[in-house]
Coordinates of C-alpha atoms and ligand atoms in Angstrom, one line a residue:
X249 CA 66.6 29.9 31.6
X250 CA 64.5 31.5 28.9
X251 CA 67.2 31.1 26.3
X252 CA 67.9 27.4 27.1
X253 CA 64.1 26.7 26.8
X254 CA 64.0 28.5 23.5
X255 CA 67.1 26.4 22.3
X256 CA 65.3 23.3 23.4
X257 CA 62.3 24.1 21.3
X258 CA 64.5 24.9 18.3
X259 CA 66.4 21.6 18.8
X260 CA 63.1 19.7 19.0
X261 CA 61.9 21.2 15.7
X262 CA 65.3 20.4 14.0
X263 CA 65.1 16.8 15.3
X264 CA 61.5 16.4 14.0
X265 CA 62.6 17.8 10.6
X266 CA 65.5 15.4 10.4
X267 CA 63.3 12.5 11.4
X268 CA 60.9 13.4 8.6
X269 CA 63.7 13.5 6.1
X270 CA 65.1 10.2 7.3
X271 CA 61.7 8.4 6.8
X272 CA 61.6 9.8 3.3
X273 CA 65.0 8.3 2.6
X274 CA 63.5 4.8 3.0
X275 CA 60.9 5.4 0.3
X276 CA 63.0 4.0 -2.6
X277 CA 60.4 1.2 -2.8
X278 CA 59.7 -0.1 -6.3
X279 CA 56.5 -2.0 -6.9
X280 CA 56.5 -4.7 -9.6
X281 CA 53.5 -6.6 -10.8
X282 CA 53.7 -9.8 -12.9
X283 CA 50.8 -11.1 -14.9
X284 CA 50.3 -13.4 -18.0
X285 CA 52.1 -12.0 -19.8
X286 CA 53.6 -8.8 -18.7
X287 CA 55.6 -6.8 -16.2
X288 CA 54.6 -3.5 -14.7
X289 CA 56.8 -1.4 -12.5
X290 CA 56.1 1.8 -10.5
X291 CA 59.4 3.1 -12.0
X292 CA 61.6 2.2 -14.9
X293 CA 64.4 4.6 -14.4
X294 CA 66.9 4.2 -11.6
X295 CA 70.1 5.8 -10.3
X296 CA 73.5 4.3 -9.6
X297 CA 74.3 4.0 -6.0
X298 CA 70.8 4.4 -4.7
X299 CA 69.5 1.4 -2.7
X300 CA 66.2 0.2 -4.0
X301 CA 63.7 -2.1 -2.3
X302 CA 61.9 -4.1 -4.9
X303 CA 58.5 -5.5 -4.0
X304 CA 57.4 -8.1 -6.6
X305 CA 53.8 -9.4 -6.7
X306 CA 52.6 -12.2 -8.9
X307 CA 49.1 -11.2 -9.9
X308 CA 48.9 -14.0 -12.4
X309 CA 47.5 -17.5 -12.3
X310 CA 50.7 -19.3 -12.9
X311 CA 54.2 -19.0 -11.3
X312 CA 56.6 -16.4 -12.6
X313 CA 60.1 -15.3 -11.8
X314 CA 61.7 -11.8 -11.8
X315 CA 65.1 -11.1 -13.1
X316 CA 67.1 -7.9 -13.6
X317 CA 69.4 -8.6 -16.6
X318 CA 70.5 -7.7 -20.1
X319 CA 68.0 -8.4 -22.9
X320 CA 68.5 -11.8 -24.7
X321 CA 69.4 -11.7 -28.4
X322 CA 67.6 -13.7 -31.0
X323 CA 70.6 -16.0 -31.0
X324 CA 70.6 -16.6 -27.3
X325 CA 66.8 -17.3 -27.4
X326 CA 67.3 -19.8 -30.2
X327 CA 70.2 -21.5 -28.4
X328 CA 67.9 -22.1 -25.5
X329 CA 70.1 -20.8 -22.7
X330 CA 70.1 -22.9 -19.6
X331 CA 68.7 -21.5 -16.4
X332 CA 72.2 -21.6 -14.9
X333 CA 73.5 -19.4 -17.8
X334 CA 70.6 -17.0 -17.1
X335 CA 71.3 -16.9 -13.4
X336 CA 74.8 -15.9 -14.1
X337 CA 73.7 -13.0 -16.4
X338 CA 71.2 -11.7 -13.8
X339 CA 72.2 -8.8 -11.6
X340 CA 69.4 -9.7 -9.3
X341 CA 66.5 -12.2 -9.3
X342 CA 63.6 -13.8 -7.4
X343 CA 63.1 -17.5 -8.1
X344 CA 59.8 -18.8 -9.3
X345 CA 59.5 -20.9 -6.2
X346 CA 59.1 -17.6 -4.3
X347 CA 56.6 -16.2 -6.7
X348 CA 53.8 -18.7 -6.9
X349 CA 50.4 -17.1 -7.9
X350 CA 49.3 -14.5 -5.5
X351 CA 52.6 -14.3 -3.7
X352 CA 54.7 -11.3 -3.0
X353 CA 58.5 -11.4 -2.6
X354 CA 61.0 -8.6 -2.1
X355 CA 64.7 -8.0 -2.6
X356 CA 67.1 -5.1 -2.3
X357 CA 69.4 -4.0 -5.0
X358 CA 71.7 -1.1 -5.7
X359 CA 72.8 -0.6 -9.2
X360 CA 76.7 -0.2 -9.4
X361 CA 76.9 1.0 -13.0
X362 CA 74.8 3.0 -15.5
X363 CA 72.8 1.2 -18.1
X364 CA 71.5 3.1 -21.2
X365 CA 68.2 2.3 -22.7
X366 CA 68.2 -1.2 -24.3
X367 CA 70.9 -2.7 -22.2
X368 CA 69.0 -3.9 -19.2
X369 CA 65.5 -5.0 -18.4
X370 CA 63.2 -6.7 -16.0
X371 CA 62.3 -10.2 -17.3
X372 CA 60.6 -13.4 -16.5
X373 CA 62.4 -16.4 -17.9
X374 CA 60.0 -19.1 -16.9
X375 CA 59.9 -21.1 -20.2
X376 CA 57.9 -19.3 -22.9
X377 CA 57.1 -16.2 -20.8
X378 CA 59.8 -14.0 -22.1
X379 CA 58.8 -14.6 -25.7
X380 CA 55.2 -13.8 -24.7
X381 CA 56.1 -10.4 -23.5
X382 CA 57.3 -10.6 -20.0
X383 CA 60.0 -8.0 -20.3
X384 CA 60.2 -4.4 -19.3
X385 CA 63.1 -2.2 -20.4
X386 CA 64.7 0.0 -17.7
X387 CA 67.4 2.5 -17.6
X388 CA 70.1 3.3 -15.0
X389 CA 71.9 6.6 -14.9
Ligands
LIG128 CU1 56.4 -15.3 -16.2

């Protein structure tokens, strides 16, 4: 009787510890803030295979969008890439219609391959915004 009660207490403690660890596992939340004209993120380095929950807030006065994609070259900017071409390059994105001023939108993304510095960034490609500084380099390892 005594031993089974003791076992019960130990089990309860183990379960509580597991629950605590489990809730920590959900904390891969990344907070991103958009303004005129800049992007801030609670973290800029990420790991392959880790599911991230991105929460994007538009703190600006105009609409913005949020894309995870390779940086555009001077050529690509000069050619004026179409939004469709951009969308195809993007690994993940939130449309401007979901990021009106003051709005918050979220999405989940898990990086599938590593990306050294300079090969991937957060960006807003609402016309003129990228050139005005709405980009934030990130790395994935
Ligand atoms: Cu923007």
